[in-house]
Structures are given as structure tokens and as C-alpha cells.
């Protein structure tokens, strides 16, 4: 995996990303897999196949790419009503470099255009990085039960015909 050089792009997932997402997931250490899926036993091949085809579940998928290598993946799976659940994976060398934040920004912008008005995530209390991503975005609620924090993030409605979000200014990292 590349060491962070500071520049990456975020774009929608493409069918051709399956192998790159597979490499990202295969290189996650066991603890990172557990924090993401709440399990050490993860079908990496099945997960990367699904991640490269988010349209199967009407989901939104984005990847972060540096030097043609996928370094992060984010997804929003629609739930009932105007809600969607989000999840991320970021390569270890790229954590705390704004990758998950940029993926969340892309998900928010696209979700708003599709009519989503709130995002949710269930996060293990030990997943400080994921909790920080949501907290830096501002307004949200947290309900702790056992070892899980259930987050709900309201998305703002349109202003002047353009979708807006909450909290911080987008595009800053």
C-alpha cells in the first residue's frame, strides 16, 4: 500500500474497481475488519464484488484513489424512508488524512440529490476514527447501547436550489 503523499481523488465506484477494492479489503488488519463488519470472519471476495456493484441494492458507492490505487471506499445503503446507512474502509497508511471525510462529503452530496434526509451508522465504541469523522461534521445524535454507538446525522434541505449539508465546509480535507 502506498504511503500518503497527500493527494487523492474521490469518485463514484466503477465495475472495474472490484479488484482494487478487493486489495483494499484484503490488506485490512483483523482489528480493522472487526471494526468495520463487527466480525473477524469477512468474505473479502464477496464484499468486494458487492462494493463494485452498489446499484444492486440502490446503494451509493465511492472510492478514494491515489496514484491509481484504491485507498478508501465508502457506501450508503438506503433504508426505509429518507434514510441511509453509511460505512467506510480506509487503508491504514491513509487513515487520519481526510479520506473518510472526503468519502462522507461525496456520499452526502449524492444522497441529498437522491432525496436522503438522514444518515445512520452503527459504530463500535472502540472505532475512534469513525466516530471522529461523524463528530467533525457537526450536528448528529449518538445513542450508546452496549459496545455500539448508533449515530444519526440529519442532512439539511436545499438552499437556493442547491443541496447543502451540515456542520463543516466541504472540500477541506
mmCIF file with all atom_site columns, C-alpha atoms in Angstrom:
data_model
loop_
_atom_site.group_PDB
_atom_site.id
_atom_site.type_symbol
_atom_site.label_atom_id
_atom_site.label_alt_id
_atom_site.label_comp_id
_atom_site.label_asym_id
_atom_site.label_entity_id
_atom_site.label_seq_id
_atom_site.pdbx_PDB_ins_code
_atom_site.Cartn_x
_atom_site.Cartn_y
_atom_site.Cartn_z
_atom_site.occupancy
_atom_site.B_iso_or_equiv
_atom_site.pdbx_formal_charge
_atom_site.auth_seq_id
_atom_site.auth_comp_id
_atom_site.auth_asym_id
_atom_site.auth_atom_id
_atom_site.pdbx_PDB_model_num
ATOM 1   C CA . UNK A 1 1   ? 0.000   0.000   0.000   1.00 0.00 ? 1   UNK A CA 1
ATOM 2   C CA . UNK A 1 2   ? 1.260   3.448   -0.855  1.00 0.00 ? 2   UNK A CA 1
ATOM 3   C CA . UNK A 1 3   ? 2.377   5.848   1.823   1.00 0.00 ? 3   UNK A CA 1
ATOM 4   C CA . UNK A 1 4   ? 0.276   9.026   1.938   1.00 0.00 ? 4   UNK A CA 1
ATOM 5   C CA . UNK A 1 5   ? 1.508   11.678  -0.442  1.00 0.00 ? 5   UNK A CA 1
ATOM 6   C CA . UNK A 1 6   ? -1.342  13.983  0.424   1.00 0.00 ? 6   UNK A CA 1
ATOM 7   C CA . UNK A 1 7   ? -3.275  13.852  -2.828  1.00 0.00 ? 7   UNK A CA 1
ATOM 8   C CA . UNK A 1 8   ? -6.164  11.623  -3.698  1.00 0.00 ? 8   UNK A CA 1
ATOM 9   C CA . UNK A 1 9   ? -9.418  11.906  -5.575  1.00 0.00 ? 9   UNK A CA 1
ATOM 10  C CA . UNK A 1 10  ? -12.883 10.659  -4.693  1.00 0.00 ? 10  UNK A CA 1
ATOM 11  C CA . UNK A 1 11  ? -15.106 9.335   -7.434  1.00 0.00 ? 11  UNK A CA 1
ATOM 12  C CA . UNK A 1 12  ? -18.090 7.007   -7.835  1.00 0.00 ? 12  UNK A CA 1
ATOM 13  C CA . UNK A 1 13  ? -17.390 3.293   -7.802  1.00 0.00 ? 13  UNK A CA 1
ATOM 14  C CA . UNK A 1 14  ? -16.961 1.625   -11.183 1.00 0.00 ? 14  UNK A CA 1
ATOM 15  C CA . UNK A 1 15  ? -17.491 -2.027  -12.031 1.00 0.00 ? 15  UNK A CA 1
ATOM 16  C CA . UNK A 1 16  ? -13.788 -2.217  -12.853 1.00 0.00 ? 16  UNK A CA 1
ATOM 17  C CA . UNK A 1 17  ? -12.935 -1.305  -9.223  1.00 0.00 ? 17  UNK A CA 1
ATOM 18  C CA . UNK A 1 18  ? -13.691 -4.792  -7.899  1.00 0.00 ? 18  UNK A CA 1
ATOM 19  C CA . UNK A 1 19  ? -10.043 -5.945  -7.865  1.00 0.00 ? 19  UNK A CA 1
ATOM 20  C CA . UNK A 1 20  ? -8.811  -2.702  -6.286  1.00 0.00 ? 20  UNK A CA 1
ATOM 21  C CA . UNK A 1 21  ? -11.487 -2.804  -3.593  1.00 0.00 ? 21  UNK A CA 1
ATOM 22  C CA . UNK A 1 22  ? -10.582 -6.446  -3.037  1.00 0.00 ? 22  UNK A CA 1
ATOM 23  C CA . UNK A 1 23  ? -6.932  -5.492  -2.433  1.00 0.00 ? 23  UNK A CA 1
ATOM 24  C CA . UNK A 1 24  ? -8.003  -2.737  -0.021  1.00 0.00 ? 24  UNK A CA 1
ATOM 25  C CA . UNK A 1 25  ? -10.189 -5.143  1.958   1.00 0.00 ? 25  UNK A CA 1
ATOM 26  C CA . UNK A 1 26  ? -7.629  -7.971  1.894   1.00 0.00 ? 26  UNK A CA 1
ATOM 27  C CA . UNK A 1 27  ? -4.967  -5.664  3.343   1.00 0.00 ? 27  UNK A CA 1
ATOM 28  C CA . UNK A 1 28  ? -7.117  -4.564  6.287   1.00 0.00 ? 28  UNK A CA 1
ATOM 29  C CA . UNK A 1 29  ? -5.743  -5.969  9.528   1.00 0.00 ? 29  UNK A CA 1
ATOM 30  C CA . UNK A 1 30  ? -8.072  -8.222  11.558  1.00 0.00 ? 30  UNK A CA 1
ATOM 31  C CA . UNK A 1 31  ? -8.938  -5.471  14.042  1.00 0.00 ? 31  UNK A CA 1
ATOM 32  C CA . UNK A 1 32  ? -9.912  -3.088  11.216  1.00 0.00 ? 32  UNK A CA 1
ATOM 33  C CA . UNK A 1 33  ? -12.122 -5.777  9.704   1.00 0.00 ? 33  UNK A CA 1
ATOM 34  C CA . UNK A 1 34  ? -13.782 -6.293  13.051  1.00 0.00 ? 34  UNK A CA 1
ATOM 35  C CA . UNK A 1 35  ? -14.401 -2.559  13.499  1.00 0.00 ? 35  UNK A CA 1
ATOM 36  C CA . UNK A 1 36  ? -15.977 -2.379  10.031  1.00 0.00 ? 36  UNK A CA 1
ATOM 37  C CA . UNK A 1 37  ? -18.074 -5.576  9.990   1.00 0.00 ? 37  UNK A CA 1
ATOM 38  C CA . UNK A 1 38  ? -18.317 -6.429  13.729  1.00 0.00 ? 38  UNK A CA 1
ATOM 39  C CA . UNK A 1 39  ? -16.726 -9.761  12.819  1.00 0.00 ? 39  UNK A CA 1
ATOM 40  C CA . UNK A 1 40  ? -13.277 -11.167 12.101  1.00 0.00 ? 40  UNK A CA 1
ATOM 41  C CA . UNK A 1 41  ? -14.713 -13.554 9.514   1.00 0.00 ? 41  UNK A CA 1
ATOM 42  C CA . UNK A 1 42  ? -15.246 -11.477 6.379   1.00 0.00 ? 42  UNK A CA 1
ATOM 43  C CA . UNK A 1 43  ? -15.804 -12.786 2.866   1.00 0.00 ? 43  UNK A CA 1
ATOM 44  C CA . UNK A 1 44  ? -13.431 -10.309 1.190   1.00 0.00 ? 44  UNK A CA 1
ATOM 45  C CA . UNK A 1 45  ? -14.198 -11.609 -2.287  1.00 0.00 ? 45  UNK A CA 1
ATOM 46  C CA . UNK A 1 46  ? -17.962 -11.310 -1.784  1.00 0.00 ? 46  UNK A CA 1
ATOM 47  C CA . UNK A 1 47  ? -17.635 -7.905  -0.113  1.00 0.00 ? 47  UNK A CA 1
ATOM 48  C CA . UNK A 1 48  ? -15.501 -6.503  -2.942  1.00 0.00 ? 48  UNK A CA 1
ATOM 49  C CA . UNK A 1 49  ? -17.867 -7.935  -5.552  1.00 0.00 ? 49  UNK A CA 1
ATOM 50  C CA . UNK A 1 50  ? -20.825 -6.232  -3.839  1.00 0.00 ? 50  UNK A CA 1
ATOM 51  C CA . UNK A 1 51  ? -18.885 -2.981  -3.319  1.00 0.00 ? 51  UNK A CA 1
ATOM 52  C CA . UNK A 1 52  ? -18.153 -2.748  -7.051  1.00 0.00 ? 52  UNK A CA 1
ATOM 53  C CA . UNK A 1 53  ? -21.879 -3.089  -7.812  1.00 0.00 ? 53  UNK A CA 1
ATOM 54  C CA . UNK A 1 54  ? -23.689 -0.847  -5.305  1.00 0.00 ? 54  UNK A CA 1
ATOM 55  C CA . UNK A 1 55  ? -26.552 -0.400  -7.767  1.00 0.00 ? 55  UNK A CA 1
ATOM 56  C CA . UNK A 1 56  ? -27.716 -3.911  -6.880  1.00 0.00 ? 56  UNK A CA 1
ATOM 57  C CA . UNK A 1 57  ? -29.102 -2.518  -3.616  1.00 0.00 ? 57  UNK A CA 1
ATOM 58  C CA . UNK A 1 58  ? -29.676 1.042   -4.905  1.00 0.00 ? 58  UNK A CA 1
ATOM 59  C CA . UNK A 1 59  ? -26.659 2.000   -2.786  1.00 0.00 ? 59  UNK A CA 1
ATOM 60  C CA . UNK A 1 60  ? -24.203 4.816   -3.384  1.00 0.00 ? 60  UNK A CA 1
ATOM 61  C CA . UNK A 1 61  ? -20.544 3.808   -3.580  1.00 0.00 ? 61  UNK A CA 1
ATOM 62  C CA . UNK A 1 62  ? -17.426 5.953   -3.775  1.00 0.00 ? 62  UNK A CA 1
ATOM 63  C CA . UNK A 1 63  ? -13.717 5.214   -3.790  1.00 0.00 ? 63  UNK A CA 1
ATOM 64  C CA . UNK A 1 64  ? -10.719 7.321   -2.874  1.00 0.00 ? 64  UNK A CA 1
ATOM 65  C CA . UNK A 1 65  ? -7.860  6.826   -5.320  1.00 0.00 ? 65  UNK A CA 1
ATOM 66  C CA . UNK A 1 66  ? -4.188  7.817   -5.073  1.00 0.00 ? 66  UNK A CA 1
ATOM 67  C CA . UNK A 1 67  ? -1.791  7.032   -7.907  1.00 0.00 ? 67  UNK A CA 1
ATOM 68  C CA . UNK A 1 68  ? -4.399  4.723   -9.471  1.00 0.00 ? 68  UNK A CA 1
ATOM 69  C CA . UNK A 1 69  ? -4.677  2.652   -6.276  1.00 0.00 ? 69  UNK A CA 1
ATOM 70  C CA . UNK A 1 70  ? -7.894  2.456   -4.253  1.00 0.00 ? 70  UNK A CA 1
ATOM 71  C CA . UNK A 1 71  ? -7.095  3.667   -0.734  1.00 0.00 ? 71  UNK A CA 1
ATOM 72  C CA . UNK A 1 72  ? -10.623 4.038   0.599   1.00 0.00 ? 72  UNK A CA 1
ATOM 73  C CA . UNK A 1 73  ? -14.215 3.005   -0.015  1.00 0.00 ? 73  UNK A CA 1
ATOM 74  C CA . UNK A 1 74  ? -17.459 4.459   1.285   1.00 0.00 ? 74  UNK A CA 1
ATOM 75  C CA . UNK A 1 75  ? -21.022 3.313   0.807   1.00 0.00 ? 75  UNK A CA 1
ATOM 76  C CA . UNK A 1 76  ? -24.523 4.452   1.681   1.00 0.00 ? 76  UNK A CA 1
ATOM 77  C CA . UNK A 1 77  ? -27.207 1.786   1.693   1.00 0.00 ? 77  UNK A CA 1
ATOM 78  C CA . UNK A 1 78  ? -30.747 3.159   1.520   1.00 0.00 ? 78  UNK A CA 1
ATOM 79  C CA . UNK A 1 79  ? -33.017 2.249   4.391   1.00 0.00 ? 79  UNK A CA 1
ATOM 80  C CA . UNK A 1 80  ? -36.745 2.793   4.718   1.00 0.00 ? 80  UNK A CA 1
ATOM 81  C CA . UNK A 1 81  ? -37.996 6.309   4.152   1.00 0.00 ? 81  UNK A CA 1
ATOM 82  C CA . UNK A 1 82  ? -35.433 9.019   3.514   1.00 0.00 ? 82  UNK A CA 1
ATOM 83  C CA . UNK A 1 83  ? -32.616 7.410   5.498   1.00 0.00 ? 83  UNK A CA 1
ATOM 84  C CA . UNK A 1 84  ? -29.388 5.660   4.552   1.00 0.00 ? 84  UNK A CA 1
ATOM 85  C CA . UNK A 1 85  ? -26.724 3.731   6.433   1.00 0.00 ? 85  UNK A CA 1
ATOM 86  C CA . UNK A 1 86  ? -23.065 4.574   5.786   1.00 0.00 ? 86  UNK A CA 1
ATOM 87  C CA . UNK A 1 87  ? -19.831 2.618   6.185   1.00 0.00 ? 87  UNK A CA 1
ATOM 88  C CA . UNK A 1 88  ? -16.182 3.132   5.215   1.00 0.00 ? 88  UNK A CA 1
ATOM 89  C CA . UNK A 1 89  ? -12.889 1.340   4.805   1.00 0.00 ? 89  UNK A CA 1
ATOM 90  C CA . UNK A 1 90  ? -9.607  3.252   4.564   1.00 0.00 ? 90  UNK A CA 1
ATOM 91  C CA . UNK A 1 91  ? -6.131  1.783   4.037   1.00 0.00 ? 91  UNK A CA 1
ATOM 92  C CA . UNK A 1 92  ? -4.082  2.019   7.237   1.00 0.00 ? 92  UNK A CA 1
ATOM 93  C CA . UNK A 1 93  ? -1.396  4.397   5.882   1.00 0.00 ? 93  UNK A CA 1
ATOM 94  C CA . UNK A 1 94  ? -4.124  6.811   4.754   1.00 0.00 ? 94  UNK A CA 1
ATOM 95  C CA . UNK A 1 95  ? -6.107  6.992   7.986   1.00 0.00 ? 95  UNK A CA 1
ATOM 96  C CA . UNK A 1 96  ? -6.302  10.445  9.575   1.00 0.00 ? 96  UNK A CA 1
ATOM 97  C CA . UNK A 1 97  ? -5.520  12.082  6.217   1.00 0.00 ? 97  UNK A CA 1
ATOM 98  C CA . UNK A 1 98  ? -9.075  13.143  5.353   1.00 0.00 ? 98  UNK A CA 1
ATOM 99  C CA . UNK A 1 99  ? -10.023 10.126  3.230   1.00 0.00 ? 99  UNK A CA 1
ATOM 100 C CA . UNK A 1 100 ? -13.135 9.071   5.198   1.00 0.00 ? 100 UNK A CA 1
ATOM 101 C CA . UNK A 1 101 ? -14.174 12.720  5.491   1.00 0.00 ? 101 UNK A CA 1
ATOM 102 C CA . UNK A 1 102 ? -13.914 13.184  1.729   1.00 0.00 ? 102 UNK A CA 1
ATOM 103 C CA . UNK A 1 103 ? -15.859 9.968   1.140   1.00 0.00 ? 103 UNK A CA 1
ATOM 104 C CA . UNK A 1 104 ? -18.573 11.140  3.556   1.00 0.00 ? 104 UNK A CA 1
ATOM 105 C CA . UNK A 1 105 ? -18.715 14.506  1.767   1.00 0.00 ? 105 UNK A CA 1
ATOM 106 C CA . UNK A 1 106 ? -19.281 12.743  -1.564  1.00 0.00 ? 106 UNK A CA 1
ATOM 107 C CA . UNK A 1 107 ? -21.928 10.470  -0.069  1.00 0.00 ? 107 UNK A CA 1
ATOM 108 C CA . UNK A 1 108 ? -23.747 13.425  1.492   1.00 0.00 ? 108 UNK A CA 1
ATOM 109 C CA . UNK A 1 109 ? -23.806 15.419  -1.737  1.00 0.00 ? 109 UNK A CA 1
ATOM 110 C CA . UNK A 1 110 ? -25.088 12.472  -3.763  1.00 0.00 ? 110 UNK A CA 1
ATOM 111 C CA . UNK A 1 111 ? -27.532 11.315  -1.081  1.00 0.00 ? 111 UNK A CA 1
ATOM 112 C CA . UNK A 1 112 ? -29.101 14.763  -0.851  1.00 0.00 ? 112 UNK A CA 1
ATOM 113 C CA . UNK A 1 113 ? -29.635 14.834  -4.597  1.00 0.00 ? 113 UNK A CA 1
ATOM 114 C CA . UNK A 1 114 ? -31.386 11.458  -4.289  1.00 0.00 ? 114 UNK A CA 1
ATOM 115 C CA . UNK A 1 115 ? -33.710 12.625  -1.511  1.00 0.00 ? 115 UNK A CA 1
ATOM 116 C CA . UNK A 1 116 ? -31.961 11.161  1.531   1.00 0.00 ? 116 UNK A CA 1
ATOM 117 C CA . UNK A 1 117 ? -32.510 13.349  4.591   1.00 0.00 ? 117 UNK A CA 1
ATOM 118 C CA . UNK A 1 118 ? -30.573 11.475  7.263   1.00 0.00 ? 118 UNK A CA 1
ATOM 119 C CA . UNK A 1 119 ? -27.618 9.138   7.531   1.00 0.00 ? 119 UNK A CA 1
ATOM 120 C CA . UNK A 1 120 ? -27.131 6.470   10.157  1.00 0.00 ? 120 UNK A CA 1
ATOM 121 C CA . UNK A 1 121 ? -24.237 4.318   11.244  1.00 0.00 ? 121 UNK A CA 1
ATOM 122 C CA . UNK A 1 122 ? -23.688 1.742   13.952  1.00 0.00 ? 122 UNK A CA 1
ATOM 123 C CA . UNK A 1 123 ? -20.132 2.120   15.191  1.00 0.00 ? 123 UNK A CA 1
ATOM 124 C CA . UNK A 1 124 ? -18.282 0.091   17.803  1.00 0.00 ? 124 UNK A CA 1
ATOM 125 C CA . UNK A 1 125 ? -17.214 2.301   20.716  1.00 0.00 ? 125 UNK A CA 1
ATOM 126 C CA . UNK A 1 126 ? -13.590 1.339   20.016  1.00 0.00 ? 126 UNK A CA 1
ATOM 127 C CA . UNK A 1 127 ? -13.740 2.787   16.497  1.00 0.00 ? 127 UNK A CA 1
ATOM 128 C CA . UNK A 1 128 ? -12.480 6.245   17.428  1.00 0.00 ? 128 UNK A CA 1
ATOM 129 C CA . UNK A 1 129 ? -11.606 7.167   13.830  1.00 0.00 ? 129 UNK A CA 1
ATOM 130 C CA . UNK A 1 130 ? -15.142 6.574   12.529  1.00 0.00 ? 130 UNK A CA 1
ATOM 131 C CA . UNK A 1 131 ? -16.679 8.405   15.485  1.00 0.00 ? 131 UNK A CA 1
ATOM 132 C CA . UNK A 1 132 ? -14.339 11.357  14.844  1.00 0.00 ? 132 UNK A CA 1
ATOM 133 C CA . UNK A 1 133 ? -15.407 11.588  11.188  1.00 0.00 ? 133 UNK A CA 1
ATOM 134 C CA . UNK A 1 134 ? -19.026 12.000  12.219  1.00 0.00 ? 134 UNK A CA 1
ATOM 135 C CA . UNK A 1 135 ? -18.278 14.346  15.100  1.00 0.00 ? 135 UNK A CA 1
ATOM 136 C CA . UNK A 1 136 ? -16.255 16.700  12.899  1.00 0.00 ? 136 UNK A CA 1
ATOM 137 C CA . UNK A 1 137 ? -19.242 17.011  10.572  1.00 0.00 ? 137 UNK A CA 1
ATOM 138 C CA . UNK A 1 138 ? -21.284 18.648  13.301  1.00 0.00 ? 138 UNK A CA 1
ATOM 139 C CA . UNK A 1 139 ? -24.903 18.048  14.222  1.00 0.00 ? 139 UNK A CA 1
ATOM 140 C CA . UNK A 1 140 ? -25.708 14.415  14.987  1.00 0.00 ? 140 UNK A CA 1
ATOM 141 C CA . UNK A 1 141 ? -27.135 12.245  17.742  1.00 0.00 ? 141 UNK A CA 1
ATOM 142 C CA . UNK A 1 142 ? -25.420 9.346   19.454  1.00 0.00 ? 142 UNK A CA 1
ATOM 143 C CA . UNK A 1 143 ? -27.141 6.555   21.331  1.00 0.00 ? 143 UNK A CA 1
ATOM 144 C CA . UNK A 1 144 ? -24.843 4.152   23.163  1.00 0.00 ? 144 UNK A CA 1
ATOM 145 C CA . UNK A 1 145 ? -26.019 0.644   23.856  1.00 0.00 ? 145 UNK A CA 1
ATOM 146 C CA . UNK A 1 146 ? -23.535 -1.941  24.969  1.00 0.00 ? 146 UNK A CA 1
ATOM 147 C CA . UNK A 1 147 ? -20.425 -1.535  22.847  1.00 0.00 ? 147 UNK A CA 1
ATOM 148 C CA . UNK A 1 148 ? -22.191 0.154   19.930  1.00 0.00 ? 148 UNK A CA 1
ATOM 149 C CA . UNK A 1 149 ? -22.839 3.816   19.190  1.00 0.00 ? 149 UNK A CA 1
ATOM 150 C CA . UNK A 1 150 ? -25.819 4.380   16.888  1.00 0.00 ? 150 UNK A CA 1
ATOM 151 C CA . UNK A 1 151 ? -25.297 7.656   15.054  1.00 0.00 ? 151 UNK A CA 1
ATOM 152 C CA . UNK A 1 152 ? -27.956 9.650   13.241  1.00 0.00 ? 152 UNK A CA 1
ATOM 153 C CA . UNK A 1 153 ? -26.936 12.599  11.099  1.00 0.00 ? 153 UNK A CA 1
ATOM 154 C CA . UNK A 1 154 ? -29.613 14.912  9.699   1.00 0.00 ? 154 UNK A CA 1
ATOM 155 C CA . UNK A 1 155 ? -28.926 16.291  6.245   1.00 0.00 ? 155 UNK A CA 1
ATOM 156 C CA . UNK A 1 156 ? -30.067 19.821  5.512   1.00 0.00 ? 156 UNK A CA 1
ATOM 157 C CA . UNK A 1 157 ? -32.609 20.569  2.848   1.00 0.00 ? 157 UNK A CA 1
ATOM 158 C CA . UNK A 1 158 ? -31.829 22.592  -0.236  1.00 0.00 ? 158 UNK A CA 1
ATOM 159 C CA . UNK A 1 159 ? -30.929 26.259  -0.051  1.00 0.00 ? 159 UNK A CA 1
ATOM 160 C CA . UNK A 1 160 ? -31.268 28.365  -3.178  1.00 0.00 ? 160 UNK A CA 1
ATOM 161 C CA . UNK A 1 161 ? -31.948 25.218  -5.221  1.00 0.00 ? 161 UNK A CA 1
ATOM 162 C CA . UNK A 1 162 ? -28.634 23.599  -4.249  1.00 0.00 ? 162 UNK A CA 1
ATOM 163 C CA . UNK A 1 163 ? -28.174 20.751  -1.774  1.00 0.00 ? 163 UNK A CA 1
ATOM 164 C CA . UNK A 1 164 ? -26.422 21.662  1.429   1.00 0.00 ? 164 UNK A CA 1
ATOM 165 C CA . UNK A 1 165 ? -25.211 19.632  4.334   1.00 0.00 ? 165 UNK A CA 1
ATOM 166 C CA . UNK A 1 166 ? -24.471 20.236  7.975   1.00 0.00 ? 166 UNK A CA 1
ATOM 167 C CA . UNK A 1 167 ? -21.523 21.240  10.086  1.00 0.00 ? 167 UNK A CA 1
ATOM 168 C CA . UNK A 1 168 ? -18.223 21.871  8.369   1.00 0.00 ? 168 UNK A CA 1
ATOM 169 C CA . UNK A 1 169 ? -17.414 23.291  4.968   1.00 0.00 ? 169 UNK A CA 1
ATOM 170 C CA . UNK A 1 170 ? -16.911 20.579  2.357   1.00 0.00 ? 170 UNK A CA 1
ATOM 171 C CA . UNK A 1 171 ? -13.818 20.100  0.305   1.00 0.00 ? 171 UNK A CA 1
ATOM 172 C CA . UNK A 1 172 ? -11.373 20.996  3.041   1.00 0.00 ? 172 UNK A CA 1
ATOM 173 C CA . UNK A 1 173 ? -9.985  17.555  3.571   1.00 0.00 ? 173 UNK A CA 1
#
